[in-house]
CSV table of C-alpha atoms in Angstrom, one decimal:
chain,number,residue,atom,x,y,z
L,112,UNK,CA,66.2,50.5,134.4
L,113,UNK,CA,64.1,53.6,133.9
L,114,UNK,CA,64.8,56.0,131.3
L,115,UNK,CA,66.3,59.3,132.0
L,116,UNK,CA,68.0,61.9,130.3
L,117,UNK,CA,71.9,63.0,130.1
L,118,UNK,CA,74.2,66.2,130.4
L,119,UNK,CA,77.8,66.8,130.5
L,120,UNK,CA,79.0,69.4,132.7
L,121,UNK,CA,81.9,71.2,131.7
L,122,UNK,CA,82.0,73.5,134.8
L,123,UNK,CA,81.3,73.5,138.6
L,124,UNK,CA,78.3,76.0,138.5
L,125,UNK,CA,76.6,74.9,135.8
L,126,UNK,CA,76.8,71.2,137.4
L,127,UNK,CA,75.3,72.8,140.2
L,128,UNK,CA,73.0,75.3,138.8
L,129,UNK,CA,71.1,72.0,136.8
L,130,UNK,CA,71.1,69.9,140.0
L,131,UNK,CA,69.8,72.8,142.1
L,132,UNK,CA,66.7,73.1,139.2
L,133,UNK,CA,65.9,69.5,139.4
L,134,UNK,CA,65.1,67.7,142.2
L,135,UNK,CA,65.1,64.2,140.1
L,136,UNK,CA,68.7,64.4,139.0
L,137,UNK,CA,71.9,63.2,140.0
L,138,UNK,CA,75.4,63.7,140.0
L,139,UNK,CA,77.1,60.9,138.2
L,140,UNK,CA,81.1,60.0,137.7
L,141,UNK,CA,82.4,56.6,137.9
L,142,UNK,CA,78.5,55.5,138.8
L,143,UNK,CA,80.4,52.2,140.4
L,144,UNK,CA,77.4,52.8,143.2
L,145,UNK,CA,75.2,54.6,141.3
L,146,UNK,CA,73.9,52.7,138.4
L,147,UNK,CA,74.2,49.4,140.9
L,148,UNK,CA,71.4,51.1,142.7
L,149,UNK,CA,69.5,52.5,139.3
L,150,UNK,CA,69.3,49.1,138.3
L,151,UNK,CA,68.1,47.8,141.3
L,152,UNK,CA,65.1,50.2,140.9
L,153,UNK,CA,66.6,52.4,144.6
L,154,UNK,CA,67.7,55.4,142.5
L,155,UNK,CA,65.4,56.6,140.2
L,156,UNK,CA,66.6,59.7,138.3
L,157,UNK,CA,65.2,61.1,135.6
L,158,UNK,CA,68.1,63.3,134.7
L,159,UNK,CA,71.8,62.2,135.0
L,160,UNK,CA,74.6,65.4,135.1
L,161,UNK,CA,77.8,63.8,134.2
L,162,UNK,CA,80.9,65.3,136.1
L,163,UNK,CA,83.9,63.6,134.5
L,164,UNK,CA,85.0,67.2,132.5
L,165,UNK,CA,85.4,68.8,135.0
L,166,UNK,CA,88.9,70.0,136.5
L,167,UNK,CA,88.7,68.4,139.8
L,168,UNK,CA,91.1,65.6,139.3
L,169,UNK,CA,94.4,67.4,140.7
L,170,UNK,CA,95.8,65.8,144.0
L,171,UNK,CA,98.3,68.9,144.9
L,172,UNK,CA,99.5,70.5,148.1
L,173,UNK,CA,97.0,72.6,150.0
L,174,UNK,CA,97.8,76.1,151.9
L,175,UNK,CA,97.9,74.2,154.8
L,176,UNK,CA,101.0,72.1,154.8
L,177,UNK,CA,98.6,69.2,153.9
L,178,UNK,CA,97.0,67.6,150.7
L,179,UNK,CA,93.8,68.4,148.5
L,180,UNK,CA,92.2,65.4,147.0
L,181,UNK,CA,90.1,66.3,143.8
L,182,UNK,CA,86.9,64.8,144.1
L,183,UNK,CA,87.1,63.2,140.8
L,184,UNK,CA,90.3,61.9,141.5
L,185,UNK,CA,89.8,57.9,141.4
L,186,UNK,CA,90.8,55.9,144.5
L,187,UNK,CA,93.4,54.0,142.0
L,188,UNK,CA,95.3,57.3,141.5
L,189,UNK,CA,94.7,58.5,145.6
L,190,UNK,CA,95.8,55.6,146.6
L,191,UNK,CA,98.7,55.8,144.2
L,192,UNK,CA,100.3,58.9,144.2
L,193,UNK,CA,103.2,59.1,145.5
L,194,UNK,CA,102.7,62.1,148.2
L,195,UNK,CA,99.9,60.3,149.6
L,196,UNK,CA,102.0,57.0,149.8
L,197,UNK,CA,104.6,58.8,151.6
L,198,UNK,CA,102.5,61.2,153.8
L,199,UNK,CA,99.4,59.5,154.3
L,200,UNK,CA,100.3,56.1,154.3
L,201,UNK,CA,97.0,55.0,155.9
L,202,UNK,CA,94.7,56.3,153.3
L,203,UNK,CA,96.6,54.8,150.3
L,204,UNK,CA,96.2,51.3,152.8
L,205,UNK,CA,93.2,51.5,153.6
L,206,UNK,CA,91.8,52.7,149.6
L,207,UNK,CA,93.9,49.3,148.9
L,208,UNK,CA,91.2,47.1,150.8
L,209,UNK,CA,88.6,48.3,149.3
L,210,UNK,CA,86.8,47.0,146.7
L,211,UNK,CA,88.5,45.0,143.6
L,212,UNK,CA,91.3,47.0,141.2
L,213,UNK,CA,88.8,47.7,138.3
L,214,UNK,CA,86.7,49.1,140.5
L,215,UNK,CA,89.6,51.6,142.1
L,216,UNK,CA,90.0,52.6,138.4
L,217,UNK,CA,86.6,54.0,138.0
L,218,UNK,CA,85.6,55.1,141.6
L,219,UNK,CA,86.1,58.9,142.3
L,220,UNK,CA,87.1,60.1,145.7
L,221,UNK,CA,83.7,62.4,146.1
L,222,UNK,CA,81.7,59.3,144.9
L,223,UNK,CA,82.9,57.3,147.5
L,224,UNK,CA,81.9,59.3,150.4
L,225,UNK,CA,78.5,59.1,148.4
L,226,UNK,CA,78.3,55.5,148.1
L,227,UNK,CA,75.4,54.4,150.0
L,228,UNK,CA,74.8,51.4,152.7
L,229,UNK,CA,74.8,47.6,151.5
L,230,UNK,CA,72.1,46.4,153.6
L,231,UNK,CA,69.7,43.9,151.8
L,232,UNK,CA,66.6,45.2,152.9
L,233,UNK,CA,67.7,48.4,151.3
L,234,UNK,CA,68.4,47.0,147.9
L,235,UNK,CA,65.3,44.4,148.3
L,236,UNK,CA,62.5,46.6,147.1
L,237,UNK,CA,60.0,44.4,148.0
L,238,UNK,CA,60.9,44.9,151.9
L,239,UNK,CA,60.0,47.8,153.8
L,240,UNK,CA,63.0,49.9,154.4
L,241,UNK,CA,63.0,53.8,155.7
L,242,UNK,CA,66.5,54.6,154.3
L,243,UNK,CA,64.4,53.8,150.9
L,244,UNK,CA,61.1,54.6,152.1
L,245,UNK,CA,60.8,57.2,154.8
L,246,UNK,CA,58.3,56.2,157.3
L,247,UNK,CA,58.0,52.0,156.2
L,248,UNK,CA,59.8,50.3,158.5
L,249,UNK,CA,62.9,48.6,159.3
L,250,UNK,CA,63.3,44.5,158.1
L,251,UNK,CA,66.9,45.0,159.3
L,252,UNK,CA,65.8,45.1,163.1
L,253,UNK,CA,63.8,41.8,163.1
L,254,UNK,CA,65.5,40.2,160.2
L,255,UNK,CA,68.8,38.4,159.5
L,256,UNK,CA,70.8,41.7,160.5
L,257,UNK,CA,74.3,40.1,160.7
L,258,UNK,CA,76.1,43.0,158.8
L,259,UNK,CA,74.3,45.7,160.5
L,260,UNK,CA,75.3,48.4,163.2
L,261,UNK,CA,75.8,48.0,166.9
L,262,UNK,CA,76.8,51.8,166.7
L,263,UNK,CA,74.8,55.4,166.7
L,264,UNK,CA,72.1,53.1,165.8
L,265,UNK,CA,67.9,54.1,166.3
L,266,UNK,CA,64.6,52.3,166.1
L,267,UNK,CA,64.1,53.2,162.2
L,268,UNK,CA,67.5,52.6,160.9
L,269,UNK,CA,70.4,50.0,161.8
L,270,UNK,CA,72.1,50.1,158.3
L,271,UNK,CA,76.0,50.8,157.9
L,272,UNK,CA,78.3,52.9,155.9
L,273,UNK,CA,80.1,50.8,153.9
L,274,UNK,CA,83.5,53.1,152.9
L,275,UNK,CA,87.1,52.0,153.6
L,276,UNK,CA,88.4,55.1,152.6
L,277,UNK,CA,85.8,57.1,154.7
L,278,UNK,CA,87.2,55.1,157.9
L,279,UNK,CA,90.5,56.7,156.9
L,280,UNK,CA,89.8,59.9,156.5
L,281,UNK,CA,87.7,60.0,159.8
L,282,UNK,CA,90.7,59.3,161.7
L,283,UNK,CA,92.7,61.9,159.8
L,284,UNK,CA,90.4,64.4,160.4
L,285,UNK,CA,90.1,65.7,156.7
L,286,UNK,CA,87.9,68.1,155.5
L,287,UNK,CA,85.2,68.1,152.9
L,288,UNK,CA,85.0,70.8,150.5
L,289,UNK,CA,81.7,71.4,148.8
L,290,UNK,CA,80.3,74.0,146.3
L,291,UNK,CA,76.9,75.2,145.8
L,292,UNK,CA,73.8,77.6,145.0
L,293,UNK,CA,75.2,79.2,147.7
L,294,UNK,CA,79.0,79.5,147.0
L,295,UNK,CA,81.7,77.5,148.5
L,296,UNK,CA,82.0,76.0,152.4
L,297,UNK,CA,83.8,73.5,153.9
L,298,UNK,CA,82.5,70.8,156.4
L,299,UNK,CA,84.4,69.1,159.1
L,300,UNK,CA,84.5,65.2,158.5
L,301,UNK,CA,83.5,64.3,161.5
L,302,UNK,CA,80.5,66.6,160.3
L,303,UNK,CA,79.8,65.1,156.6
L,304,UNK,CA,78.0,62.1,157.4
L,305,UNK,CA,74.9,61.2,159.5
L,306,UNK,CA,73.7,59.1,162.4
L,307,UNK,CA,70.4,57.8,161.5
L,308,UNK,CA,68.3,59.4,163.7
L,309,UNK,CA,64.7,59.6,162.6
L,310,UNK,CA,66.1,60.7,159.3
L,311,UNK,CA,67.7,57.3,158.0
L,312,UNK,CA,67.7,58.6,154.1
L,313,UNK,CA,69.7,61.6,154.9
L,314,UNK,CA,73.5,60.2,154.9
L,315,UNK,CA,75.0,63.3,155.1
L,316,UNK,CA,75.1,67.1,155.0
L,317,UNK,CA,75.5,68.2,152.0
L,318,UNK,CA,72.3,70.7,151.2
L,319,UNK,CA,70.3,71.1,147.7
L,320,UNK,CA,72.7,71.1,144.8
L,321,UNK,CA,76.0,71.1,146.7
L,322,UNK,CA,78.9,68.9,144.7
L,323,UNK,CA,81.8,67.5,146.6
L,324,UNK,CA,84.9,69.2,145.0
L,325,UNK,CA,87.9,68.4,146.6
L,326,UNK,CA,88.9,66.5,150.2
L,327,UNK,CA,91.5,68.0,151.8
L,328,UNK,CA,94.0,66.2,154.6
L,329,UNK,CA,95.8,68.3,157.2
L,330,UNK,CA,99.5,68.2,157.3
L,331,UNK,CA,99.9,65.3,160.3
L,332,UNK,CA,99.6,62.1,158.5
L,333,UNK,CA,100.6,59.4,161.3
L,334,UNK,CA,103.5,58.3,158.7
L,335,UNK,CA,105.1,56.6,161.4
L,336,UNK,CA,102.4,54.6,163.7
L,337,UNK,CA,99.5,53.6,161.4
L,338,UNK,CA,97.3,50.5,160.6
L,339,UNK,CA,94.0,49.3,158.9
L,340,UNK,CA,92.9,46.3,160.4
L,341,UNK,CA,89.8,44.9,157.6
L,342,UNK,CA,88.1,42.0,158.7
L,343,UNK,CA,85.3,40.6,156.1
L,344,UNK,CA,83.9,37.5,154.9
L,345,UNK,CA,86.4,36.5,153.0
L,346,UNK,CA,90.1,37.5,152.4
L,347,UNK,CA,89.1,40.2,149.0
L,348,UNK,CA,86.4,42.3,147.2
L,349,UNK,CA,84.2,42.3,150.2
L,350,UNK,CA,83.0,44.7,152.8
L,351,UNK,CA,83.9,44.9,156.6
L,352,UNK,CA,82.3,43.4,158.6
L,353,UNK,CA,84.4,45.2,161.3
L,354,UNK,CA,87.5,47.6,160.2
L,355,UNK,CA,89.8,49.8,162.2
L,356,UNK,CA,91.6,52.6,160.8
L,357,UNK,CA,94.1,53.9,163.7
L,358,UNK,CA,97.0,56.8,163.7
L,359,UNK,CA,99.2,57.2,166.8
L,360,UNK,CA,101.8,59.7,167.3
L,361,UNK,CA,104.3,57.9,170.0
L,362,UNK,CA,107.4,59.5,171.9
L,363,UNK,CA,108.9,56.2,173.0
L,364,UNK,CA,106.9,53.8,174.4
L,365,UNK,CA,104.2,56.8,175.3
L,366,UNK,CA,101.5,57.9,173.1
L,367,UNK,CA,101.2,61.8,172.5
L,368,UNK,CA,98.3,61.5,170.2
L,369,UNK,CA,95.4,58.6,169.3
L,370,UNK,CA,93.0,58.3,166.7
L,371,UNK,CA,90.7,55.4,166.3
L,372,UNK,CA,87.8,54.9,163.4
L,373,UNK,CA,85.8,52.2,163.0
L,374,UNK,CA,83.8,51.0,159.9
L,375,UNK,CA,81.4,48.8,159.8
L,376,UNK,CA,79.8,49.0,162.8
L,377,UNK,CA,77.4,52.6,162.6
L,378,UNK,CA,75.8,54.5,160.1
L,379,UNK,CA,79.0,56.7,159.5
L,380,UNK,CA,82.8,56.0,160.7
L,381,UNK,CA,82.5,55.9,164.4
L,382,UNK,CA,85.2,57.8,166.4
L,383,UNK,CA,84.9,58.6,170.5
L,384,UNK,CA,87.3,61.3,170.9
L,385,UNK,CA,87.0,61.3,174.7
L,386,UNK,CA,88.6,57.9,174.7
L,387,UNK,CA,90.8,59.2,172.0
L,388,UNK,CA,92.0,61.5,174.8
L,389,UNK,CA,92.2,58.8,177.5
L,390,UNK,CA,95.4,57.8,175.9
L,391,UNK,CA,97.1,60.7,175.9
L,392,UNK,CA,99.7,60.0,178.0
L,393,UNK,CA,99.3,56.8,178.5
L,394,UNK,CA,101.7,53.9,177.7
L,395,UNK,CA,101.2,51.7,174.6
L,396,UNK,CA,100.5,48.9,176.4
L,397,UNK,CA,98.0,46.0,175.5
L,398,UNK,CA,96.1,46.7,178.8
L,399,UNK,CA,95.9,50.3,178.2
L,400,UNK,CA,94.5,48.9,174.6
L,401,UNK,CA,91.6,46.5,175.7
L,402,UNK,CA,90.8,49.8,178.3
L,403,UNK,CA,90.0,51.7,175.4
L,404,UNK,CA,88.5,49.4,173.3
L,405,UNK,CA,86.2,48.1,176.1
L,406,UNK,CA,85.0,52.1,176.7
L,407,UNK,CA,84.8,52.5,172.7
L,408,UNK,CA,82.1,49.4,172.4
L,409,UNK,CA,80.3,50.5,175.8
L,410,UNK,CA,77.1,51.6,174.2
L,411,UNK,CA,77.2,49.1,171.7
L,412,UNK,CA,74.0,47.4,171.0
L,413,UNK,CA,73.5,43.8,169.1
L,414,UNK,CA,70.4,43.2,167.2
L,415,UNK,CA,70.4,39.3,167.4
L,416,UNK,CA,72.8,37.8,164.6
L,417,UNK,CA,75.4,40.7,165.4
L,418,UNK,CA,76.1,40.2,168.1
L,419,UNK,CA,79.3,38.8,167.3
L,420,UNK,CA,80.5,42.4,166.3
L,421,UNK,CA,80.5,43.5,169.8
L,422,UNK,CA,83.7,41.5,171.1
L,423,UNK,CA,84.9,41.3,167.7
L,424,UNK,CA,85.4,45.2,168.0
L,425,UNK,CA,86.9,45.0,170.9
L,426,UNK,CA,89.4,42.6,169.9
L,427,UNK,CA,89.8,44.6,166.9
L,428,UNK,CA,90.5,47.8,167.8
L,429,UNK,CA,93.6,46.4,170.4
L,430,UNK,CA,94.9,44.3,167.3
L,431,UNK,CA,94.6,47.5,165.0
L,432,UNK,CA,96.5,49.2,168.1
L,433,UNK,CA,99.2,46.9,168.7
L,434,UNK,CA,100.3,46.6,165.1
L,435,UNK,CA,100.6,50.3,165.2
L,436,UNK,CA,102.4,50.5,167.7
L,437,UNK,CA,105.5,48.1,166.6
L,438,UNK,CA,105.1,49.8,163.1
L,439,UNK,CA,108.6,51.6,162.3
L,440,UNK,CA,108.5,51.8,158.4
L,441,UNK,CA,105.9,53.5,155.7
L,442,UNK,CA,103.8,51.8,154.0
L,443,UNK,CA,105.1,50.0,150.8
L,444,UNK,CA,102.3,49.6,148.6
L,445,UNK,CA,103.2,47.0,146.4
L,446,UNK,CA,104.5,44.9,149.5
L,447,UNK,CA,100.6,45.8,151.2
L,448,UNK,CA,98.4,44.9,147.4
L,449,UNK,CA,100.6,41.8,147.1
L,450,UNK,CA,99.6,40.6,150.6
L,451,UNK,CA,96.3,41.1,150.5
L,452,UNK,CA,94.1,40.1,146.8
């Protein structure tokens, strides 16, 4: 690891003040991604600003009849709390199937959003990559690319997102709240995280400086009709190779309101509102499922060994859909961790 030097911020401005100043520091709480990557040789900060002082670990009702997640808040205690289980029953699932429980006790809600892709060429530094090095190359496109995107994908970049809990928040429409040189803003999460474009080691859109401070989840929470369909490797502790993170408001057996995300397949979770909208209306029906999920994958594009994920998508998102749909009871969290390891 290289050597670098260490503060402690004990408020907001100066954390950003000292990362606006130096353009080889980092932000640093739980560091369950970012030392990985230090380590690896990726990341290589000189200066590290340590955020775990500051007061941004409240999870607390927001103005607008929903929830504000601090950003230091770790997923153990989001995933935890007892107004999320009860109100936003697919976030506190879908934290759950992510990652292994020491982990959750360390990881902090902005950090996760930060977390960066798992594709081997992008830890292999000996293997051109243009997330890692702008303008090298992609190994991903020719190589063994099983993991990869079939998603918002271009010629320099095929890489995923690996975040559960971003998949959830994507279909609950939250919205990130950052802080800056510039004061305060707030950015759609739709908004917050890139497509690769011919920009692959931009992830997102937070400018120079900004620090994620708090994640906030509007008041309709699909308590009712939820799911997070994971489906990896292996049963725990691994990433998706295809997930699903769906919300559906229902009036009988019709649905009033949709909303499908998708991890593991694109460079950020991957919604497609205007099939959202298709089922407006429509009845919650298997065919009415497989419709969707069949105009959801239409521009998906395999790269050789994934092209598996193509049908498995499909298939996925009418599973995630149908167990929904005969939902009838919150989640119960225990009952959920002691099902799946």
């Amino acid at each position: 690891m290289n050597s670098f030097t260490y503060t402690s911020a004990t408020a907001v401005d100066t954390a950003v003040r000292d990362k606006s100043t130096n353009s080889k520091s980092a932000f640093v709480a739980g560091g369950t991604n970012l030392l990985d990557l230090m380590k690896e040789n990726v990341e290589k900060p000189t200066h590290l600003i340590g955020l775990n002082k500051l007061p941004l670990t409240a999870i607390e009702d927001n103005s607008e009849g929903g929830l504000r997640l601090g950003a230091l808040a770790t997923n153990a205690d989001t995933a935890w709390h007892p107004e999320v289980e009860k109100r936003y029953p697919l976030l506190s699932q879908t934290i759950l199937a992510g990652a292994t429980a020491q982990l959750r006790n360390m990881a902090t809600n902005g950090g996760n959003l930060l977390q960066r892709t798992r594709c081997y060429y992008f830890y292999d530094t000996s293997t051109p990559c243009n997330k890692r090095e702008p303008g090298s190359g992609c190994s991903a496109l020719q190589g063994y690319n099983r993991i990869h995107a079939i998603l918002g994908t271009s010629p320099q970049c095929i890489a995923t997102h690996p975040s559960d809990m971003a998949v959830a928040l994507a279909a609950l429409e939250a919205t990130v709240r950052v802080s800056g040189p510039h004061g305060e803003r707030t950015i759609a999460f739709d908004d917050f995280h890139r497509l690769p474009g011919d920009q692959p080691e931009c992830d997102n859109t937070l400018e120079t400086g900004e620090l994620i401070t708090a994640v906030d989840l509007p008041a309709k929470g699909f308590e009712k009709n939820f799911t997070y369909l994971k489906l990896r490797d292996r049963t725990s502790y691994a990433f998706a190779v295809v997930s699903v993170a769906v919300g559906l408001e229902l009036e009988g057996t019709t649905i009033k309101e949709a909303r499908i995300a998708l991890g593991g397949v694109a460079h950020k979770p991957w919604r497609d509102m205007a099939v959202e909208e298709t089922l407006r209306g429509q009845s919650a029906t298997e065919d009415n499922f497989r419709q969707a999920a069949t105009a959801i994958m239409h521009n998906a594009q395999g790269y050789g060994y994934n092209n598996f994920k193509i049908e498995l998508g499909k298939r996925a998102i009418v599973r995630a859909l149908k167990q929904a749909t005969e939902m009838d009871q919150p989640l119960d969290a225990n009952a959920y961790l002691n099902s799946n390891p």
